[in-house]
Amino acid sequence: DVKVTQSSRYLVKRTGEKVFLECVQDMDHENMFWYRQDPGLGLRLIYFSYDVKMKEKGDIPEGYSVSREKKERFSLILESASTNQTSMYLCASSFWNQPQHFGDGTRLSIL
Amino acid sequence: ELKVEQNPLFLSMQEGKNYTIYCNYSTTSDRLYWYRQDPGKSLESLFVLLSNGAVKQEGRLMASLDTKARLSTLHITAAVHDLSATYFCAVDPNYGGSQGNLIFGKGTKLSVKP
């Protein structure tokens, strides 16, 4: 079975902090994705990557950056956390146009 | 810009009844996915629909795709409590050349009551 592992289930940080969310997949997938999920808004794509060191902006990239130094790892970075970035963050991976496999999510609170 | 609209957003059903969730999208696409999310859990892939007229069935759920109408449906037959979850449709915006990214609908929260 595909395993997508996110480093933390719950995280509490303060405004202005630099926050790192880590995601690792074990199926050699080319594509990796970061979403945020908010009530009433569904899933919104922040960034995705289709290869090592490649990244593409999604629908809501402002305030975020990403890093993909190795194929299996995709990191989401909040450069200077703000309260409006409190959310559930979901990482996913896939082979090209195959269904995406999701991690369990990180519930991030910014105080 | 591709938009994906699901309706209804909330659905309360009685066990044993049938119902349909609709997923409309605004521009041409040839690839649509359905996912399920249980409370507090992550998303699980249910169906992939790849062509006009595609129909997939798993247990009490059946999904179909009409690319000309830009519409997918998820039909629930004889609902049971275990089907209570949030269902998302997701559309590939890259017609003819997928990059793998998807646009998700807002989800339909289904509650099946005895």
Coordinates of N, CA and C in Angstrom, one line a residue:
Chain A
D1 N 0.8 -1.2 0.0 CA 0.0 0.0 0.0 C 0.9 1.3 0.0
V2 N 0.4 2.3 -0.7 CA 1.1 3.6 -0.7 C 1.0 4.2 0.7
K3 N 2.1 4.7 1.1 CA 2.1 5.4 2.4 C 2.6 6.8 2.2
V4 N 1.8 7.8 2.6 CA 2.2 9.2 2.6 C 2.1 9.6 4.0
T5 N 3.3 10.0 4.5 CA 3.5 10.3 5.9 C 3.7 11.8 6.1
Q6 N 2.9 12.4 6.9 CA 3.2 13.8 7.3 C 3.7 13.8 8.7
S7 N 4.7 14.7 8.9 CA 5.5 14.7 10.1 C 4.8 14.9 11.4
S8 N 3.7 15.7 11.3 CA 3.0 16.0 12.6 C 1.5 16.0 12.3
R9 N 0.7 15.5 13.3 CA -0.8 15.5 13.2 C -1.3 16.8 13.6
Y10 N -0.7 17.4 14.7 CA -1.1 18.6 15.3 C 0.2 19.5 15.5
L11 N 0.0 20.8 15.2 CA 1.1 21.7 15.4 C 0.6 23.1 15.8
V12 N 1.2 23.7 16.8 CA 0.9 25.0 17.3 C 2.1 25.9 17.2
K13 N 1.9 27.0 16.5 CA 3.0 27.9 16.3 C 2.5 29.4 16.5
R14 N 3.5 30.3 16.6 CA 3.1 31.7 16.8 C 3.3 32.5 15.6
T15 N 2.6 33.6 15.5 CA 2.6 34.5 14.3 C 4.1 34.9 14.2
G16 N 4.5 35.0 12.9 CA 5.8 35.4 12.6 C 6.9 34.3 12.5
E17 N 6.5 33.2 13.1 CA 7.5 32.0 13.0 C 7.6 31.5 11.6
K18 N 8.7 30.9 11.3 CA 8.9 30.1 10.1 C 8.5 28.7 10.4
V19 N 7.6 28.1 9.6 CA 7.0 26.8 9.9 C 7.3 25.9 8.8
F20 N 7.8 24.7 9.1 CA 8.1 23.6 8.1 C 7.1 22.5 8.3
L21 N 6.4 22.1 7.3 CA 5.6 20.9 7.3 C 6.2 19.9 6.3
E22 N 6.5 18.7 6.8 CA 7.2 17.7 6.0 C 6.3 16.6 5.5
C23 N 6.5 16.1 4.3 CA 5.7 15.0 3.8 C 6.7 14.0 3.1
V24 N 6.5 12.7 3.3 CA 7.3 11.7 2.7 C 6.4 10.6 2.1
Q25 N 6.7 10.2 0.9 CA 6.0 9.1 0.3 C 6.9 8.0 -0.1
D26 N 6.4 6.7 -0.1 CA 7.3 5.6 -0.2 C 7.0 4.8 -1.5
M27 N 6.3 5.5 -2.5 CA 6.0 4.7 -3.7 C 6.6 5.3 -5.0
D28 N 7.7 6.1 -4.8 CA 8.4 6.6 -6.0 C 7.5 7.4 -6.9
H29 N 6.5 8.1 -6.4 CA 5.6 8.9 -7.2 C 6.4 10.1 -7.7
E30 N 6.1 10.5 -9.0 CA 6.7 11.7 -9.5 C 6.0 12.9 -8.9
N31 N 4.7 12.9 -8.8 CA 4.0 14.1 -8.4 C 3.7 14.2 -6.9
M32 N 3.9 15.3 -6.3 CA 3.5 15.6 -4.9 C 2.8 16.9 -4.8
F33 N 1.9 17.0 -3.8 CA 1.0 18.1 -3.7 C 0.8 18.6 -2.3
W34 N 0.6 19.9 -2.1 CA 0.2 20.4 -0.8 C -1.1 21.1 -1.0
Y35 N -2.1 20.8 -0.1 CA -3.4 21.4 -0.1 C -3.6 22.0 1.3
R36 N -4.5 22.9 1.4 CA -5.1 23.3 2.7 C -6.6 23.0 2.6
Q37 N -7.2 22.6 3.7 CA -8.6 22.3 3.7 C -9.3 23.1 4.8
D38 N -10.2 23.9 4.4 CA -11.0 24.7 5.3 C -12.5 24.5 5.2
P39 N -13.2 24.5 6.3 CA -14.6 24.3 6.3 C -15.3 25.2 5.3
G40 N -16.1 24.6 4.4 CA -16.9 25.3 3.4 C -16.1 25.7 2.2
L41 N -14.8 25.4 2.2 CA -14.0 25.8 1.0 C -13.4 24.6 0.3
G42 N -13.5 23.4 0.9 CA -13.0 22.2 0.3 C -11.5 22.2 0.3
L43 N -10.9 21.6 -0.6 CA -9.4 21.5 -0.7 C -8.9 22.5 -1.8
R44 N -7.9 23.3 -1.4 CA -7.3 24.2 -2.3 C -5.8 23.9 -2.4
L45 N -5.4 23.9 -3.7 CA -4.0 23.5 -4.0 C -3.1 24.7 -3.7
I46 N -2.0 24.4 -2.9 CA -1.1 25.5 -2.6 C 0.1 25.4 -3.6
Y47 N 0.8 24.3 -3.7 CA 1.9 24.1 -4.6 C 1.8 22.6 -5.0
F48 N 2.4 22.3 -6.1 CA 2.7 20.9 -6.5 C 4.0 20.8 -7.2
S49 N 4.5 19.6 -7.3 CA 5.8 19.3 -7.8 C 5.7 18.1 -8.7
Y50 N 6.2 18.1 -9.9 CA 6.2 16.9 -10.7 C 7.6 16.3 -10.9
D51 N 8.6 16.8 -10.2 CA 9.9 16.2 -10.3 C 10.8 16.9 -9.2
V52 N 11.9 16.3 -8.9 CA 12.8 16.8 -8.0 C 13.2 18.2 -8.4
K53 N 13.2 19.2 -7.5 CA 13.6 20.5 -7.6 C 12.7 21.3 -8.5
M54 N 11.6 20.7 -9.0 CA 10.6 21.4 -9.8 C 9.4 21.8 -8.9
K55 N 8.8 22.9 -9.1 CA 7.6 23.3 -8.4 C 6.7 24.1 -9.2
E56 N 5.4 24.0 -9.0 CA 4.4 24.8 -9.7 C 3.5 25.4 -8.7
K57 N 3.1 26.7 -8.9 CA 2.1 27.3 -8.0 C 0.7 26.7 -8.2
G58 N 0.0 26.6 -7.1 CA -1.4 26.2 -7.2 C -2.3 27.4 -7.2
D59 N -3.4 27.2 -6.5 CA -4.4 28.3 -6.5 C -4.1 29.4 -5.5
I60 N -3.4 29.0 -4.4 CA -3.2 29.9 -3.2 C -1.8 29.8 -2.7
P61 N -0.8 30.2 -3.5 CA 0.6 30.1 -3.1 C 1.1 31.2 -2.2
E62 N 0.3 32.3 -2.1 CA 0.9 33.4 -1.3 C 1.1 33.1 0.1
G63 N 2.3 33.4 0.6 CA 2.7 33.2 2.0 C 3.3 31.8 2.2
Y64 N 3.4 31.1 1.1 CA 4.0 29.7 1.2 C 5.1 29.5 0.2
S65 N 6.0 28.6 0.6 CA 7.0 28.1 -0.4 C 7.2 26.6 -0.2
V66 N 7.9 26.0 -1.1 CA 8.0 24.6 -1.0 C 9.5 24.2 -1.4
S67 N 9.8 23.0 -1.0 CA 11.1 22.4 -1.4 C 11.0 21.0 -1.7
R68 N 11.6 20.6 -2.8 CA 11.7 19.1 -3.1 C 13.1 18.8 -3.5
E69 N 13.9 18.4 -2.6 CA 15.3 18.1 -2.8 C 15.5 16.6 -3.2
K70 N 14.6 15.8 -2.7 CA 14.6 14.4 -3.0 C 13.2 14.0 -3.5
K71 N 13.1 12.9 -4.3 CA 11.9 12.5 -4.9 C 10.8 12.2 -3.9
E72 N 11.2 11.6 -2.8 CA 10.2 11.1 -1.8 C 9.8 12.2 -0.8
R73 N 10.4 13.3 -0.8 CA 10.1 14.3 0.3 C 9.7 15.7 -0.4
F74 N 8.6 16.2 0.2 CA 8.1 17.5 -0.3 C 7.7 18.3 1.0
S75 N 8.4 19.4 1.1 CA 8.2 20.3 2.3 C 7.4 21.5 2.0
L76 N 6.6 21.9 2.9 CA 5.8 23.1 2.7 C 6.3 24.1 3.8
I77 N 6.6 25.3 3.4 CA 7.2 26.3 4.3 C 6.3 27.5 4.4
L78 N 6.0 27.9 5.6 CA 5.3 29.1 5.9 C 6.4 30.1 6.3
E79 N 6.7 31.1 5.5 CA 7.8 31.9 5.7 C 7.7 32.8 6.9
S80 N 6.5 33.3 7.2 CA 6.2 34.1 8.4 C 4.7 33.9 8.7
A81 N 4.5 32.9 9.6 CA 3.2 32.4 9.9 C 2.2 33.5 10.3
S82 N 1.0 33.4 9.8 CA 0.0 34.4 10.2 C -1.3 33.6 10.6
T83 N -2.2 34.3 11.4 CA -3.3 33.6 11.9 C -4.2 33.0 10.8
N84 N -4.3 33.7 9.7 CA -5.1 33.2 8.6 C -4.5 32.0 7.9
Q85 N -3.4 31.5 8.4 CA -2.9 30.2 7.9 C -3.2 29.0 8.8
T86 N -4.0 29.3 9.8 CA -4.5 28.2 10.6 C -5.4 27.4 9.8
S87 N -5.1 26.1 9.7 CA -5.9 25.3 8.8 C -5.4 23.8 8.9
M88 N -6.1 22.9 8.2 CA -5.7 21.6 8.0 C -4.9 21.5 6.7
Y89 N -3.7 21.0 6.8 CA -2.8 20.8 5.6 C -2.7 19.4 5.2
L90 N -2.9 19.1 3.9 CA -2.9 17.7 3.4 C -1.8 17.6 2.3
C91 N -1.0 16.6 2.4 CA -0.1 16.3 1.4 C -0.6 15.1 0.6
A92 N -0.3 15.0 -0.7 CA -0.7 13.9 -1.5 C 0.4 13.6 -2.5
S93 N 0.4 12.4 -3.1 CA 1.4 12.0 -4.1 C 0.7 11.2 -5.1
S94 N 1.2 11.1 -6.3 CA 0.6 10.3 -7.4 C 1.6 10.0 -8.5
F95 N 1.3 9.0 -9.3 CA 1.9 8.8 -10.6 C 1.1 9.7 -11.6
W96 N 1.7 10.6 -12.3 CA 1.1 11.4 -13.3 C -0.4 11.6 -13.1
N97 N -1.3 10.9 -13.9 CA -2.7 11.2 -13.8 C -3.5 10.1 -13.1
Q98 N -2.8 9.3 -12.3 CA -3.4 8.3 -11.4 C -4.0 9.0 -10.2
P99 N -4.9 8.3 -9.5 CA -5.5 9.0 -8.3 C -4.4 9.4 -7.3
Q100 N -4.6 10.5 -6.6 CA -3.7 11.0 -5.6 C -3.9 10.2 -4.3
H101 N -2.8 9.9 -3.6 CA -2.9 9.3 -2.3 C -2.5 10.3 -1.3
F102 N -3.4 10.4 -0.2 CA -3.2 11.5 0.7 C -2.6 11.0 2.1
G103 N -1.9 11.9 2.7 CA -1.5 11.7 4.1 C -2.6 12.0 5.0
D104 N -2.4 11.8 6.3 CA -3.4 12.0 7.4 C -3.7 13.4 7.7
G105 N -2.8 14.3 7.2 CA -3.1 15.7 7.5 C -2.3 16.3 8.7
T106 N -2.1 17.6 8.7 CA -1.5 18.3 9.8 C -2.4 19.4 10.1
R107 N -3.0 19.4 11.4 CA -3.8 20.5 11.8 C -2.9 21.5 12.4
L108 N -2.8 22.6 11.8 CA -1.9 23.7 12.2 C -2.6 24.9 12.8
S109 N -2.2 25.3 14.0 CA -2.8 26.4 14.6 C -1.8 27.5 14.8
I110 N -2.1 28.7 14.3 CA -1.2 29.8 14.5 C -1.8 30.8 15.5
L111 N -1.0 31.0 16.6 CA -1.6 31.9 17.6 C -1.0 33.3 17.6
Chain B
E1 N -10.5 29.8 -16.2 CA -10.3 29.1 -14.9 C -11.3 28.0 -14.6
L2 N -10.9 26.8 -14.3 CA -11.8 25.7 -14.1 C -12.5 25.9 -12.7
K3 N -13.8 25.8 -12.7 CA -14.5 25.7 -11.5 C -15.3 24.4 -11.4
V4 N -15.3 23.9 -10.2 CA -16.0 22.6 -9.9 C -17.0 22.9 -8.8
E5 N -18.3 22.6 -9.2 CA -19.4 22.8 -8.2 C -20.1 21.5 -7.9
Q6 N -20.2 21.2 -6.6 CA -20.9 20.0 -6.2 C -22.3 20.5 -5.6
N7 N -23.3 19.7 -5.8 CA -24.5 19.9 -5.0 C -25.2 18.5 -4.9
P8 N -25.9 18.4 -3.7 CA -25.9 19.4 -2.6 C -24.6 19.4 -1.8
L9 N -24.5 20.4 -1.0 CA -23.3 20.4 -0.1 C -23.6 19.6 1.2
F10 N -24.8 19.5 1.5 CA -25.2 18.7 2.7 C -26.4 17.8 2.3
L11 N -26.3 16.6 2.7 CA -27.3 15.6 2.4 C -27.6 14.7 3.5
S12 N -28.9 14.8 4.0 CA -29.3 13.9 5.1 C -30.3 12.8 4.5
M13 N -29.9 11.6 4.6 CA -30.7 10.5 4.0 C -31.1 9.5 5.0
Q14 N -32.2 8.8 4.7 CA -32.6 7.7 5.5 C -32.0 6.4 4.9
E15 N -31.7 5.5 5.8 CA -31.2 4.2 5.3 C -32.2 3.6 4.3
G16 N -31.7 3.0 3.3 CA -32.5 2.3 2.3 C -32.9 3.2 1.2
K17 N -32.7 4.5 1.3 CA -33.1 5.4 0.2 C -32.0 5.5 -0.8
N18 N -32.4 6.0 -2.0 CA -31.5 6.3 -3.1 C -31.3 7.8 -3.3
Y19 N -30.1 8.2 -3.7 CA -29.9 9.7 -3.9 C -28.7 9.8 -4.9
T20 N -28.6 11.0 -5.4 CA -27.5 11.4 -6.4 C -26.9 12.7 -6.0
I21 N -25.5 12.6 -6.0 CA -24.7 13.8 -5.8 C -24.2 14.3 -7.2
Y22 N -24.3 15.6 -7.5 CA -23.9 16.1 -8.8 C -22.6 16.9 -8.7
C23 N -21.8 16.8 -9.8 CA -20.6 17.5 -9.9 C -20.5 18.1 -11.3
N24 N -20.6 19.5 -11.3 CA -20.5 20.2 -12.6 C -19.2 20.9 -12.6
Y25 N -18.6 21.0 -13.8 CA -17.3 21.7 -14.0 C -17.4 22.6 -15.2
S26 N -16.6 23.6 -15.2 CA -16.8 24.7 -16.1 C -16.1 24.7 -17.4
T27 N -15.0 23.9 -17.5 CA -14.3 23.9 -18.8 C -14.0 22.4 -19.2
T28 N -13.5 22.2 -20.4 CA -13.3 20.9 -20.9 C -12.3 20.1 -20.1
S29 N -12.7 18.9 -19.7 CA -11.7 18.0 -19.0 C -12.1 16.6 -19.4
D30 N -11.1 15.8 -19.4 CA -11.3 14.4 -19.7 C -10.9 13.4 -18.6
R31 N -10.9 13.9 -17.4 CA -10.5 13.1 -16.3 C -11.1 13.6 -15.0
L32 N -11.9 12.7 -14.3 CA -12.6 13.1 -13.1 C -12.4 12.1 -12.1
Y33 N -12.3 12.5 -10.8 CA -12.1 11.6 -9.7 C -13.1 11.8 -8.6
W34 N -13.4 10.8 -7.9 CA -14.3 10.9 -6.7 C -13.5 10.4 -5.5
Y35 N -13.6 11.1 -4.4 CA -12.9 10.7 -3.2 C -13.9 10.7 -2.0
R36 N -13.6 10.0 -1.0 CA -14.4 9.9 0.2 C -13.5 10.4 1.4
Q37 N -14.0 11.1 2.3 CA -13.3 11.5 3.5 C -14.2 11.3 4.7
D38 N -13.7 10.4 5.6 CA -14.4 10.2 6.9 C -14.0 11.2 7.9
P39 N -14.8 11.5 8.9 CA -14.5 12.6 9.9 C -13.2 12.3 10.5
G40 N -12.3 13.3 10.5 CA -11.0 13.2 11.1 C -10.0 12.4 10.4
K41 N -10.4 12.0 9.2 CA -9.5 11.1 8.4 C -9.1 11.8 7.1
S42 N -8.2 11.2 6.4 CA -7.8 11.8 5.1 C -8.6 11.3 4.0
L43 N -8.3 11.7 2.8 CA -9.1 11.4 1.6 C -8.7 10.0 1.0
E44 N -9.7 9.3 0.6 CA -9.5 8.0 0.0 C -10.1 8.0 -1.4
S45 N -9.4 7.5 -2.4 CA -9.9 7.5 -3.8 C -11.0 6.4 -3.9
L46 N -12.1 6.8 -4.6 CA -13.2 5.9 -4.9 C -13.2 5.5 -6.4
F47 N -13.2 6.5 -7.2 CA -13.4 6.2 -8.7 C -12.5 7.2 -9.5
V48 N -12.1 6.6 -10.7 CA -11.4 7.5 -11.7 C -12.3 7.3 -12.9
L49 N -12.7 8.4 -13.5 CA -13.5 8.4 -14.8 C -12.7 9.1 -15.8
L50 N -12.5 8.3 -16.9 CA -11.5 8.8 -17.9 C -12.1 9.1 -19.3
S51 N -13.4 8.9 -19.5 CA -13.9 9.1 -20.8 C -15.4 9.4 -20.8
N52 N -15.9 10.0 -21.8 CA -17.3 10.3 -21.9 C -18.1 9.0 -21.8
G53 N -19.1 8.9 -20.9 CA -19.9 7.7 -20.8 C -19.4 6.7 -19.8
A54 N -18.2 7.0 -19.2 CA -17.6 6.1 -18.3 C -18.5 5.9 -17.1
V55 N -18.6 4.7 -16.6 CA -19.4 4.3 -15.4 C -18.6 3.3 -14.6
K56 N -18.5 3.6 -13.3 CA -17.8 2.8 -12.4 C -18.7 2.5 -11.2
Q57 N -18.7 1.2 -10.7 CA -19.5 0.9 -9.6 C -18.7 0.1 -8.5
E58 N -19.0 0.5 -7.3 CA -18.4 -0.2 -6.1 C -19.4 -0.3 -5.0
G59 N -19.9 -1.5 -4.8 CA -21.0 -1.7 -3.8 C -22.2 -0.8 -4.1
R60 N -22.6 0.0 -3.1 CA -23.8 0.8 -3.3 C -23.5 2.2 -4.0
L61 N -22.3 2.4 -4.4 CA -22.0 3.6 -5.1 C -21.7 3.4 -6.6
M62 N -22.2 4.3 -7.4 CA -22.0 4.2 -8.9 C -21.7 5.7 -9.4
A63 N -20.6 5.8 -10.1 CA -20.2 7.1 -10.6 C -20.3 7.1 -12.1
S64 N -20.7 8.2 -12.7 CA -20.7 8.3 -14.2 C -20.2 9.6 -14.6
L65 N -19.8 9.7 -15.9 CA -19.2 10.9 -16.4 C -19.8 11.3 -17.8
D66 N -20.3 12.5 -18.0 CA -20.8 13.0 -19.2 C -19.9 14.2 -19.6
T67 N -18.9 14.0 -20.4 CA -18.0 15.1 -20.7 C -18.6 16.2 -21.5
K68 N -19.6 15.9 -22.3 CA -20.2 16.9 -23.1 C -21.1 17.9 -22.2
A69 N -21.7 17.3 -21.2 CA -22.5 18.1 -20.3 C -21.6 18.7 -19.2
R70 N -20.4 18.2 -19.1 CA -19.4 18.6 -18.0 C -20.1 18.3 -16.7
L71 N -20.5 17.0 -16.6 CA -21.2 16.6 -15.4 C -20.9 15.2 -15.0
S72 N -20.6 15.0 -13.7 CA -20.5 13.7 -13.2 C -21.5 13.5 -12.0
T73 N -22.0 12.3 -11.9 CA -22.9 12.0 -10.8 C -22.3 10.8 -10.0
L74 N -22.7 10.9 -8.7 CA -22.4 9.8 -7.8 C -23.7 9.3 -7.2
H75 N -24.1 8.1 -7.6 CA -25.4 7.6 -7.2 C -25.3 6.7 -6.0
I76 N -26.1 6.9 -5.1 CA -26.1 6.0 -3.9 C -27.4 5.2 -3.9
T77 N -27.2 3.9 -3.8 CA -28.3 3.0 -3.8 C -28.5 2.3 -2.4
A78 N -29.7 2.4 -1.9 CA -30.1 1.8 -0.6 C -29.1 2.1 0.4
A79 N -29.0 3.4 0.8 CA -28.0 3.9 1.6 C -27.9 3.2 3.0
V80 N -26.7 3.0 3.5 CA -26.5 2.5 4.8 C -25.6 3.5 5.6
H81 N -25.7 3.3 7.0 CA -25.0 4.3 7.8 C -23.5 4.4 7.5
D82 N -22.9 3.3 7.1 CA -21.4 3.3 6.8 C -21.1 4.2 5.7
L83 N -22.0 4.6 4.9 CA -21.7 5.5 3.8 C -21.6 7.0 4.2
S84 N -22.0 7.3 5.5 CA -21.8 8.6 6.0 C -20.4 9.1 5.9
A85 N -20.2 10.2 5.2 CA -18.8 10.7 5.0 C -19.0 12.0 4.1
T86 N -17.9 12.6 3.8 CA -17.9 13.7 2.9 C -17.3 13.2 1.6
Y87 N -18.0 13.5 0.5 CA -17.6 13.0 -0.9 C -17.1 14.2 -1.7
F88 N -16.0 14.1 -2.3 CA -15.4 15.2 -3.1 C -15.3 14.7 -4.6
C89 N -15.6 15.5 -5.5 CA -15.2 15.3 -6.9 C -14.0 16.2 -7.2
A90 N -13.2 15.7 -8.1 CA -12.0 16.5 -8.5 C -11.8 16.3 -10.0
V91 N -11.4 17.4 -10.6 CA -11.3 17.5 -12.1 C -9.9 17.9 -12.5
D92 N -9.4 17.2 -13.5 CA -8.1 17.5 -14.0 C -8.2 18.7 -15.0
P93 N -7.6 19.8 -14.7 CA -7.8 21.0 -15.6 C -7.0 21.0 -16.8
N94 N -6.1 20.0 -17.0 CA -5.1 20.0 -18.1 C -5.6 19.1 -19.2
Y95 N -6.6 19.5 -19.9 CA -7.2 18.7 -21.0 C -6.2 18.3 -22.0
G96 N -6.1 17.0 -22.3 CA -5.2 16.5 -23.3 C -3.8 16.3 -22.9
G97 N -3.4 16.7 -21.7 CA -2.0 16.6 -21.2 C -1.9 16.8 -19.8
S98 N -2.2 15.7 -19.0 CA -2.3 15.9 -17.6 C -0.9 16.2 -16.9
Q99 N -0.9 17.1 -15.9 CA 0.2 17.3 -15.1 C 0.0 16.6 -13.7
G100 N -1.2 16.1 -13.5 CA -1.6 15.5 -12.3 C -2.3 16.3 -11.2
N101 N -2.2 17.7 -11.4 CA -2.9 18.5 -10.4 C -4.4 18.5 -10.7
L102 N -5.2 18.7 -9.6 CA -6.6 18.6 -9.7 C -7.3 19.8 -9.1
I103 N -8.5 20.1 -9.5 CA -9.3 21.1 -8.9 C -10.5 20.4 -8.2
F104 N -10.6 20.6 -6.9 CA -11.6 19.9 -6.1 C -12.9 20.7 -5.9
G105 N -14.0 20.0 -5.9 CA -15.3 20.6 -5.4 C -15.2 20.8 -3.9
K106 N -16.2 21.5 -3.4 CA -16.2 21.8 -1.9 C -16.7 20.6 -1.1
G107 N -17.2 19.6 -1.7 CA -17.5 18.4 -1.0 C -19.0 18.3 -0.6
T108 N -19.5 17.1 -0.5 CA -20.9 16.9 -0.1 C -20.9 16.1 1.2
K109 N -21.4 16.6 2.2 CA -21.4 15.9 3.5 C -22.6 15.1 3.6
L110 N -22.5 13.8 3.6 CA -23.6 12.9 3.6 C -23.8 12.3 5.0
S111 N -25.0 12.3 5.4 CA -25.4 11.7 6.7 C -26.5 10.8 6.5
V112 N -26.3 9.5 6.8 CA -27.3 8.5 6.6 C -27.9 8.1 8.0
K113 N -29.2 8.3 8.1 CA -29.8 8.1 9.4 C -30.7 6.8 9.4
P114 N -30.8 6.1 10.5 CA -31.6 4.9 10.5 C -33.1 5.2 10.3

